[in-house]
Amino acid sequence: MAAWLSRSVMCRNGSWLLPWPISVARVCSRGMGSASAFQEKPRTVEDLPQVSVLEMIYRLVFQGYVNRMHELQIYEKQLYGPIYRDALKAVSVNTPKLLEEVLRNDEKFPCRGDMSLWKDYRDMRGFGYGPFTEEGEKWYNLRVVLNKRMLHPKDSAQYGDVISDVVTDFMKRICYLRQCSPTGDVVNNVANELYRFSLEGIASILFETRLGCLERKIPAGTQDFINAIDQMFSNSMAVVLMPKWSRSLLPYWGRYVAGWEGIFSFAKELIDKKMEVIQQRVDNNQDVEGEYLTYLLSKTQMSTKDVYGSIAELLLAGVDTTSNTVLWSLHLLSMYPQIQDILYKEVSTSVPTDQIPSAAEVTRMPYLKAVIKETLRMYPVVAVNARVIAARDVAIGGYQFPEKTSFTFCHYAISHDEEAFPEPFTFKPERWLRGGREKPNPFGSIPFGFGVRGCVGRRIAELEMYMILFRLIRQFEIKPDPTMGELKCISRTVLIAGQPLTLHFVDRGCENAA
């Protein structure tokens, strides 16, 4: 049986081999879906190639794609073409052109899709929905409130000094870790260090206070919060695939809930402390002024439970986005020293070595920004997203779809599309530079989303990434650890490194970070 399932078959055009015979006749007859996707006469959803439930189970369980869902996107694109129906009946799109078609049909209140997995925990504990879980007009009104003081570039720039202070403490942390290593330049488990940096940074903005995550002895509960994020994400896929009746029988649901408990308890404690401070000011007839959380608590009509829900989601997103992107950028720069040299030339000549760059200065550095954009292309933080076009019929890729059709965006396959990005698995920041080059399709890589549903914290996340990468590259030459093998990524809802990353931070002697 296993041998029969795994044998290879070639379609009649002779262009590729398919290790899944159940689909061969359907795929060959439709040309992998690519021909039918752009017919002049619109076809219906029933004409799409479709992944069966058996195929999905086989690939996840027997082919080991359960932790490599991003790779599965590329594999299924080879099998079915640019548009097809997945086993859950959603329509998967995996080219920039098709993604643009769907997003250009966004409604006033874009619907992300089924977020019941996140809503279930909030409903259990009585927390409100945040910007990722709320929908419709309630979501729109929430975003109007959350966007203020965060989304616009000039709003994010006001946090430049706060972020700069956090980066300075991170540099001190790196110097300390280097000194503790046998060779004087090694930092182990870089991902965890960057999680601590990201948590300190986003908490400094949201809660207007320093947590001490970068001290030699971190505060109680900080590492528990980081571990809780990992636990929640690590068990998400199993919870999605398992029927609800199995939740009391299998361990995944309990672990998933425990992860959320850790996330919300951490956020709730910090919010409650801020509420006490604000109440004391009110009782003493003092002005209630402050930044983000003070603004939400004192200047808006948000309920306490909605503040809990929104801040917990912003905290979660702020930690994962920045930490993982900086991790992958450091890894890539260590593997491409010639690119690191170009970046070092830019950061070492743009600002005097005895000065710390401002928010305005780092956002004017084209190669630094290109390195981050290319990192996000190769390793999009969220490899899959979704939309539901709820209110009307829509034509996408030559197919006519009825209202309430769910679309799945295969961002990893899209950002590795060979037509949009030649040599898609090669790190080439120059793709994003001007100077006579044809810039890639803007829908080829949209790591922060699109339109009104775009990431509320995008500008702050970018500023954090620019500032920390500038300081690290100006101070250190980043080199790989020769004892490590190939660093692969795994899908944990977000893309993370498959093993702890060790790097050598060789001092350039350009900045006094100690």
Coordinates of C-alpha atoms in Angstrom, one line a residue:
M1 CA 0.0 0.0 0.0
A2 CA 2.7 2.5 1.0
A3 CA 4.7 1.7 -2.1
W4 CA 1.7 2.2 -4.3
L5 CA 1.0 5.6 -2.6
S6 CA 4.6 6.9 -3.0
R7 CA 5.4 5.8 -6.6
S8 CA 6.0 8.7 -9.0
V9 CA 3.8 9.4 -12.1
M10 CA 4.5 11.8 -14.9
C11 CA 1.8 13.8 -16.6
R12 CA 1.5 13.6 -20.4
N13 CA 3.3 16.9 -20.9
G14 CA 6.3 15.2 -19.2
S15 CA 7.2 18.3 -17.2
W16 CA 7.2 17.0 -13.6
L17 CA 6.7 14.0 -11.4
L18 CA 3.8 13.5 -9.0
P19 CA 4.1 11.3 -6.0
W20 CA 0.4 11.2 -5.3
P21 CA -1.5 9.0 -7.9
I22 CA -5.0 9.8 -6.7
S23 CA -4.7 13.3 -8.2
V24 CA -2.9 12.4 -11.4
A25 CA -5.8 12.0 -13.8
R26 CA -7.6 15.1 -12.5
V27 CA -4.4 17.2 -12.5
C28 CA -3.2 16.1 -15.9
S29 CA -6.5 16.6 -17.6
R30 CA -6.7 20.1 -16.3
G31 CA -3.1 21.1 -16.8
M32 CA -2.5 21.5 -13.1
G33 CA -5.2 24.2 -13.1
S34 CA -3.0 26.8 -14.6
A35 CA -4.7 26.7 -18.0
S36 CA -8.2 26.7 -16.6
A37 CA -7.4 29.5 -14.2
F38 CA -7.4 32.1 -16.9
Q39 CA -10.0 31.0 -19.4
E40 CA -12.0 33.8 -21.2
K41 CA -15.2 32.2 -20.2
P42 CA -15.5 32.2 -16.4
R43 CA -15.8 28.8 -14.8
T44 CA -17.3 27.9 -11.4
V45 CA -15.7 26.8 -8.2
E46 CA -16.7 23.2 -9.1
D47 CA -14.2 23.3 -12.0
L48 CA -11.2 23.9 -9.7
P49 CA -8.7 21.2 -8.9
Q50 CA -9.4 20.0 -5.4
V51 CA -7.4 18.5 -2.6
S52 CA -9.2 15.6 -0.9
V53 CA -9.3 15.0 2.8
L54 CA -7.4 11.8 2.3
E55 CA -4.7 13.6 0.4
M56 CA -4.4 16.2 3.1
I57 CA -4.1 13.5 5.8
Y58 CA -1.5 11.6 3.9
R59 CA 0.7 14.7 3.4
L60 CA 0.4 15.9 6.9
V61 CA 0.9 12.6 8.7
F62 CA 2.8 10.3 6.3
Q63 CA 4.8 12.9 4.4
G64 CA 5.6 15.0 7.4
Y65 CA 4.2 18.3 6.3
V66 CA 2.4 19.0 9.6
N67 CA 5.3 21.3 10.7
R68 CA 6.2 22.3 7.2
M69 CA 2.9 23.8 6.0
H70 CA 4.8 26.5 4.1
E71 CA 6.6 23.9 2.0
L72 CA 3.3 22.2 1.4
Q73 CA 2.1 25.4 -0.3
I74 CA 4.8 25.1 -2.9
Y75 CA 4.3 21.4 -3.3
E76 CA 0.6 21.8 -3.9
K77 CA 1.2 24.7 -6.3
Q78 CA 3.2 22.3 -8.4
L79 CA 0.4 19.8 -8.3
Y80 CA -2.6 21.9 -8.8
G81 CA -1.5 25.2 -10.3
P82 CA -2.1 28.8 -9.1
I83 CA -5.6 28.3 -7.8
Y84 CA -7.4 25.3 -6.4
R85 CA -9.7 24.2 -3.6
D86 CA -8.1 22.8 -0.4
A87 CA -9.5 20.0 1.7
L88 CA -11.4 22.5 3.8
K89 CA -13.2 23.8 0.7
A90 CA -11.4 27.2 0.8
V91 CA -10.0 28.5 -2.5
S92 CA -6.2 28.7 -2.3
V93 CA -4.4 31.3 -4.4
N94 CA -0.6 31.4 -4.7
T95 CA 0.5 34.0 -7.2
P96 CA 0.8 37.8 -6.8
K97 CA -1.7 38.4 -9.6
L98 CA -4.4 36.3 -8.0
L99 CA -3.7 37.7 -4.6
E100 CA -4.1 41.2 -5.9
E101 CA -7.4 40.2 -7.6
V102 CA -8.9 39.0 -4.3
L103 CA -7.6 41.9 -2.3
R104 CA -8.9 44.5 -4.8
N105 CA -12.3 43.1 -4.1
D106 CA -12.0 43.8 -0.4
E107 CA -15.2 45.1 1.2
K108 CA -15.5 48.1 3.6
F109 CA -15.1 45.7 6.6
P110 CA -12.8 43.0 5.2
C111 CA -13.4 39.6 6.8
R112 CA -10.3 37.7 7.7
G113 CA -12.1 34.4 7.9
D114 CA -12.7 31.8 10.6
M115 CA -11.0 33.0 13.8
S116 CA -13.1 30.7 16.0
L117 CA -9.9 29.1 17.3
W118 CA -8.9 32.3 19.0
K119 CA -12.4 33.3 19.9
D120 CA -13.1 30.1 21.8
Y121 CA -10.7 31.0 24.5
R122 CA -11.9 34.6 24.8
D123 CA -15.5 33.4 25.1
M124 CA -14.5 30.9 27.8
R125 CA -12.8 33.6 29.9
G126 CA -15.0 36.6 29.1
F127 CA -12.3 38.6 27.3
G128 CA -13.2 40.9 24.5
Y129 CA -12.0 40.5 20.9
G130 CA -9.0 42.3 19.6
P131 CA -7.9 43.6 16.1
F132 CA -7.2 40.0 14.9
T133 CA -10.5 38.4 16.1
E134 CA -13.1 41.1 15.8
E135 CA -15.1 41.4 12.6
G136 CA -17.4 43.8 10.8
E137 CA -18.3 47.3 11.9
K138 CA -17.1 46.5 15.5
W139 CA -13.7 45.7 14.1
Y140 CA -13.6 48.9 12.1
N141 CA -14.5 51.0 15.1
L142 CA -11.9 49.2 17.1
R143 CA -9.2 49.8 14.5
V144 CA -10.1 53.5 14.4
V145 CA -9.2 53.7 18.1
L146 CA -6.1 51.5 17.9
N147 CA -4.6 53.2 14.8
K148 CA -4.1 56.5 16.6
R149 CA -0.6 57.0 18.0
M150 CA 0.7 53.8 16.2
L151 CA 0.1 53.3 12.5
H152 CA 1.2 56.6 10.9
P153 CA 4.9 57.0 10.5
K154 CA 5.0 60.3 12.4
D155 CA 3.2 58.5 15.3
S156 CA 5.6 55.7 15.4
A157 CA 8.6 58.1 15.3
Q158 CA 7.5 59.5 18.7
Y159 CA 8.6 56.1 20.1
G160 CA 12.1 56.4 18.6
D161 CA 13.8 57.3 21.9
V162 CA 12.0 54.5 23.8
I163 CA 13.0 51.9 21.2
S164 CA 16.6 53.3 21.1
D165 CA 17.0 52.9 24.9
V166 CA 15.8 49.3 24.6
V167 CA 18.2 48.6 21.7
T168 CA 21.1 50.0 23.9
D169 CA 20.2 47.6 26.7
F170 CA 20.1 44.8 24.2
M171 CA 23.6 45.7 22.9
K172 CA 24.8 45.5 26.5
R173 CA 23.1 42.1 26.9
I174 CA 24.9 40.8 23.7
C175 CA 28.2 42.1 25.1
Y176 CA 27.6 40.3 28.4
L177 CA 26.7 37.0 26.6
R178 CA 29.8 37.2 24.4
Q179 CA 32.0 37.6 27.5
C180 CA 30.4 34.5 29.0
S181 CA 31.2 32.3 26.0
P182 CA 34.5 30.3 25.7
T183 CA 35.6 32.2 22.6
G184 CA 34.4 35.6 23.7
D185 CA 32.1 36.2 20.7
V186 CA 29.4 33.5 20.8
V187 CA 25.7 34.0 21.6
N188 CA 23.6 30.9 22.0
N189 CA 19.8 30.6 21.4
V190 CA 19.6 34.0 19.6
A191 CA 15.9 33.6 19.1
N192 CA 15.2 33.7 22.9
E193 CA 17.3 36.8 23.3
L194 CA 15.4 38.5 20.5
Y195 CA 12.1 37.5 22.1
R196 CA 13.2 39.3 25.3
F197 CA 14.2 42.3 23.2
S198 CA 10.9 42.4 21.4
L199 CA 8.9 41.9 24.6
E200 CA 10.8 44.7 26.3
G201 CA 10.3 47.0 23.3
I202 CA 6.6 46.5 22.7
A203 CA 5.8 46.5 26.5
S204 CA 7.7 49.8 26.8
I205 CA 5.3 51.3 24.2
L206 CA 2.1 49.7 25.3
F207 CA 2.5 49.9 29.0
E208 CA 4.8 52.9 29.2
T209 CA 7.2 51.1 31.5
R210 CA 10.3 49.0 31.3
L211 CA 9.9 45.4 32.3
G212 CA 13.6 44.5 32.8
C213 CA 13.6 41.7 30.2
L214 CA 17.2 42.5 29.2
E215 CA 18.7 42.4 32.7
R216 CA 20.9 39.5 33.7
K217 CA 18.1 38.3 36.0
I218 CA 14.8 38.7 34.2
P219 CA 11.6 39.5 36.1
A220 CA 9.4 36.6 37.2
G221 CA 6.9 35.5 34.6
T222 CA 8.8 37.0 31.6
Q223 CA 10.1 33.7 30.4
D224 CA 6.8 32.0 31.2
F225 CA 5.1 34.5 28.9
I226 CA 7.6 33.7 26.1
N227 CA 7.0 30.0 26.6
A228 CA 3.3 30.5 26.6
I229 CA 3.4 32.0 23.2
D230 CA 5.3 29.0 21.9
Q231 CA 2.9 26.6 23.6
M232 CA -0.2 28.3 22.2
F233 CA 1.1 28.4 18.6
S234 CA 2.7 24.9 18.8
N235 CA -0.7 23.3 19.6
S236 CA -2.8 25.4 17.3
M237 CA -2.5 23.2 14.2
A238 CA -3.5 20.0 16.2
V239 CA -6.5 21.9 17.6
V240 CA -7.6 23.0 14.1
L241 CA -7.4 19.5 12.7
M242 CA -9.0 17.7 15.6
P243 CA -12.9 17.7 16.0
K244 CA -14.2 19.6 19.0
W245 CA -15.5 16.4 20.6
S246 CA -11.9 15.2 21.0
R247 CA -10.8 18.2 23.1
S248 CA -11.5 16.5 26.3
L249 CA -9.8 13.3 25.2
L250 CA -6.6 14.5 23.6
P251 CA -4.0 16.8 25.2
Y252 CA -3.7 19.5 22.6
W253 CA -6.7 21.6 23.6
G254 CA -5.6 21.7 27.2
R255 CA -2.1 22.8 26.2
Y256 CA -3.5 25.4 23.8
V257 CA -5.7 26.9 26.4
A258 CA -2.8 26.9 28.9
G259 CA -0.8 28.9 26.4
W260 CA -3.5 31.5 26.2
E261 CA -3.8 31.6 30.0
G262 CA -0.1 32.5 30.2
I263 CA -0.5 35.2 27.5
F264 CA -3.5 36.8 29.0
S265 CA -2.5 36.6 32.7
F266 CA 0.8 38.4 31.8
A267 CA -1.0 41.1 29.8
K268 CA -3.8 41.5 32.4
E269 CA -1.4 42.0 35.3
L270 CA 0.4 44.8 33.4
I271 CA -2.9 46.4 32.4
D272 CA -4.3 46.3 35.9
K273 CA -1.2 48.0 37.3
K274 CA -1.6 50.8 34.8
M275 CA -5.2 51.2 35.7
E276 CA -4.3 51.6 39.3
V277 CA -1.8 54.3 38.5
I278 CA -4.4 56.2 36.4
Q279 CA -7.1 55.9 39.1
Q280 CA -4.6 57.3 41.7
R281 CA -4.0 60.3 39.4
V282 CA -7.7 60.9 39.0
D283 CA -8.3 60.6 42.8
N284 CA -5.5 63.2 43.4
N285 CA -7.0 65.5 40.7
Q286 CA -3.9 65.1 38.6
D287 CA -3.8 65.3 34.8
V288 CA -4.1 61.9 33.2
E289 CA -1.5 62.0 30.4
G290 CA 0.6 59.3 28.8
E291 CA 1.1 57.2 25.7
Y292 CA -0.6 54.2 24.3
L293 CA -2.3 52.3 27.1
T294 CA -3.1 55.5 29.1
Y295 CA -4.7 56.8 26.0
L296 CA -6.9 53.7 25.5
L297 CA -7.9 53.6 29.2
S298 CA -8.6 57.3 29.8
K299 CA -9.4 58.9 26.4
T300 CA -11.6 56.3 24.7
Q301 CA -14.8 54.4 25.3
M302 CA -13.2 51.0 25.2
S303 CA -14.5 48.6 27.9
T304 CA -11.9 46.9 30.2
K305 CA -12.5 43.5 28.7
D306 CA -11.9 44.9 25.2
V307 CA -8.7 46.6 26.4
Y308 CA -7.6 43.2 27.7
G309 CA -8.4 41.5 24.4
S310 CA -6.7 44.2 22.2
I311 CA -3.6 44.7 24.3
A312 CA -3.0 40.9 24.6
E313 CA -3.2 40.5 20.8
L314 CA -0.9 43.6 20.1
L315 CA 1.6 42.3 22.7
L316 CA 1.6 38.9 21.1
A317 CA 2.0 40.2 17.5
G318 CA 4.6 42.7 18.6
V319 CA 6.8 40.0 20.0
D320 CA 6.6 37.5 17.2
T321 CA 6.9 39.8 14.3
T322 CA 10.1 41.6 15.3
S323 CA 12.0 38.8 17.0
N324 CA 11.6 36.3 14.1
T325 CA 12.3 38.8 11.4
V326 CA 15.5 40.0 13.1
L327 CA 16.6 36.4 13.7
W328 CA 16.2 35.5 10.0
S329 CA 18.0 38.6 8.9
L330 CA 21.0 37.9 11.1
H331 CA 21.1 34.3 9.9
L332 CA 20.9 35.4 6.3
L333 CA 23.6 38.1 6.7
S334 CA 25.9 35.6 8.4
M335 CA 25.4 33.3 5.4
Y336 CA 25.9 36.1 2.8
P337 CA 28.9 38.0 4.0
Q338 CA 29.1 40.1 0.8
I339 CA 25.7 41.4 1.5
Q340 CA 26.6 42.1 5.1
D341 CA 29.6 44.1 3.9
I342 CA 27.3 46.3 1.8
L343 CA 25.0 46.9 4.7
Y344 CA 27.9 47.6 7.0
K345 CA 29.2 50.3 4.6
E346 CA 25.8 52.0 4.7
V347 CA 25.3 51.9 8.4
S348 CA 28.9 52.9 9.2
T349 CA 28.9 55.9 7.0
S350 CA 25.4 57.2 7.5
V351 CA 25.7 58.3 11.1
P352 CA 28.9 59.2 13.1
T353 CA 30.1 56.2 15.1
D354 CA 29.8 58.1 18.4
Q355 CA 26.1 58.8 17.7
I356 CA 23.0 56.7 18.0
P357 CA 20.7 57.0 14.9
S358 CA 17.3 58.6 15.2
A359 CA 14.1 57.2 13.9
A360 CA 14.2 59.5 10.9
E361 CA 17.8 58.5 10.1
V362 CA 17.3 54.7 10.0
T363 CA 14.1 55.0 7.9
R364 CA 16.1 56.9 5.2
M365 CA 18.6 54.0 4.7
P366 CA 17.6 52.2 1.5
Y367 CA 19.8 49.1 1.8
L368 CA 18.9 48.5 5.5
K369 CA 15.2 48.7 4.5
A370 CA 15.9 46.4 1.5
V371 CA 17.5 43.8 3.8
I372 CA 14.4 43.7 6.0
K373 CA 12.0 43.6 3.0
E374 CA 14.0 40.7 1.5
T375 CA 14.0 38.8 4.8
L376 CA 10.3 39.2 5.1
R377 CA 9.9 37.9 1.6
M378 CA 11.9 34.8 2.2
Y379 CA 10.5 34.2 5.7
P380 CA 7.0 35.8 6.0
V381 CA 6.1 35.8 9.6
V382 CA 2.6 34.5 8.8
A383 CA 2.8 32.1 5.9
V384 CA -0.9 31.9 5.3
N385 CA -3.8 34.3 5.7
A386 CA -7.4 34.5 4.5
R387 CA -10.4 36.5 3.3
V388 CA -14.1 35.9 3.0
I389 CA -15.8 37.9 0.3
A390 CA -19.2 37.8 2.0
A391 CA -21.5 40.2 0.3
R392 CA -21.3 39.5 -3.4
D393 CA -20.2 37.2 -6.2
V394 CA -16.7 37.8 -7.4
A395 CA -14.6 36.7 -10.5
I396 CA -11.0 35.7 -9.7
G397 CA -8.6 34.1 -12.1
G398 CA -11.3 33.4 -14.7
Y399 CA -13.5 31.6 -12.1
Q400 CA -16.9 32.9 -10.9
F401 CA -17.3 32.5 -7.1
P402 CA -20.5 33.0 -5.1
E403 CA -20.8 35.2 -2.1
K404 CA -19.3 34.0 1.2
T405 CA -16.4 32.2 -0.6
S406 CA -13.4 31.7 1.6
F407 CA -10.0 32.4 0.0
T408 CA -6.7 31.2 1.5
F409 CA -3.6 33.3 0.7
C410 CA -0.5 31.1 0.4
H411 CA 2.0 33.8 1.2
Y412 CA 5.0 31.6 1.3
A413 CA 4.3 30.2 -2.2
I414 CA 3.5 33.7 -3.4
S415 CA 6.7 35.3 -2.1
H416 CA 8.7 32.5 -3.7
D417 CA 7.0 32.7 -7.1
E418 CA 9.7 32.4 -9.7
E419 CA 8.0 34.8 -12.2
A420 CA 7.8 37.6 -9.6
F421 CA 11.2 36.8 -7.9
P422 CA 13.8 35.1 -10.0
E423 CA 16.0 32.8 -7.9
P424 CA 13.3 33.0 -5.1
F425 CA 15.4 31.0 -2.5
T426 CA 18.4 33.4 -2.9
F427 CA 18.8 36.3 -0.5
K428 CA 18.9 39.4 -2.8
P429 CA 18.1 42.7 -1.1
E430 CA 18.8 44.6 -4.3
R431 CA 15.5 43.4 -5.6
W432 CA 13.9 46.2 -3.6
L433 CA 16.2 49.0 -4.6
R434 CA 15.5 51.7 -7.1
G435 CA 18.0 52.8 -9.7
G436 CA 16.7 51.5 -13.0
R437 CA 15.5 48.1 -11.6
E438 CA 12.0 46.9 -12.2
K439 CA 10.6 46.5 -8.7
P440 CA 8.7 43.3 -7.9
N441 CA 5.0 43.1 -8.0
P442 CA 3.9 44.8 -4.7
F443 CA 1.6 41.9 -4.0
G444 CA 4.5 39.4 -4.2
S445 CA 5.3 40.1 -0.6
I446 CA 2.8 41.7 1.8
P447 CA 4.1 40.6 5.3
F448 CA 2.0 43.3 7.1
G449 CA -1.2 42.7 5.2
F450 CA -3.0 45.0 2.8
G451 CA -5.4 47.9 3.1
V452 CA -7.5 48.8 6.1
R453 CA -6.9 45.3 7.5
G454 CA -3.1 45.8 7.5
C455 CA -1.0 45.4 10.6
V456 CA -1.8 48.1 13.1
G457 CA 1.8 47.9 14.6
R458 CA 3.6 47.8 11.2
R459 CA 5.5 51.1 11.6
I460 CA 6.6 50.4 15.1
A461 CA 7.8 46.9 14.2
E462 CA 9.7 48.3 11.2
L463 CA 11.3 50.9 13.3
E464 CA 12.4 48.4 15.9
M465 CA 13.9 46.2 13.2
Y466 CA 15.8 49.0 11.5
M467 CA 17.2 50.3 14.8
I468 CA 18.4 47.0 16.2
L469 CA 19.9 45.8 12.9
F470 CA 21.7 49.1 12.4
R471 CA 23.3 48.9 15.8
L472 CA 24.2 45.2 15.6
I473 CA 25.8 45.4 12.2
R474 CA 27.7 48.6 13.0
Q475 CA 29.1 47.0 16.2
F476 CA 29.5 43.4 15.2
E477 CA 30.4 41.2 12.2
I478 CA 27.9 38.4 12.3
K479 CA 29.3 35.0 11.5
P480 CA 27.7 31.5 11.5
D481 CA 28.5 28.8 13.9
P482 CA 30.4 26.1 11.9
T483 CA 29.1 23.4 14.3
M484 CA 25.5 24.1 13.2
G485 CA 24.0 22.3 10.2
E486 CA 21.4 23.8 7.9
L487 CA 18.9 26.0 9.7
K488 CA 15.4 25.1 8.5
C489 CA 12.2 26.8 9.4
I490 CA 9.1 25.2 10.7
S491 CA 5.5 26.3 10.7
R492 CA 4.2 27.1 14.2
T493 CA 1.4 29.3 12.8
V494 CA 4.3 31.7 12.4
L495 CA 7.5 30.6 10.7
I496 CA 10.3 30.0 13.3
A497 CA 13.7 28.5 13.3
G498 CA 13.7 24.7 13.5
Q499 CA 16.5 24.7 16.1
P500 CA 18.2 27.2 18.4
L501 CA 20.4 29.5 16.4
T502 CA 24.0 30.2 17.6
L503 CA 25.9 33.1 16.0
H504 CA 29.3 34.7 16.4
F505 CA 29.2 38.4 17.1
V506 CA 32.7 39.6 16.3
D507 CA 33.4 43.1 17.6
R508 CA 34.2 45.7 15.0
G509 CA 35.2 48.2 17.7
C510 CA 32.9 50.8 16.2
E511 CA 30.6 51.5 19.1
N512 CA 30.8 51.3 22.8
A513 CA 27.9 49.1 23.7
A514 CA 29.2 48.0 27.1

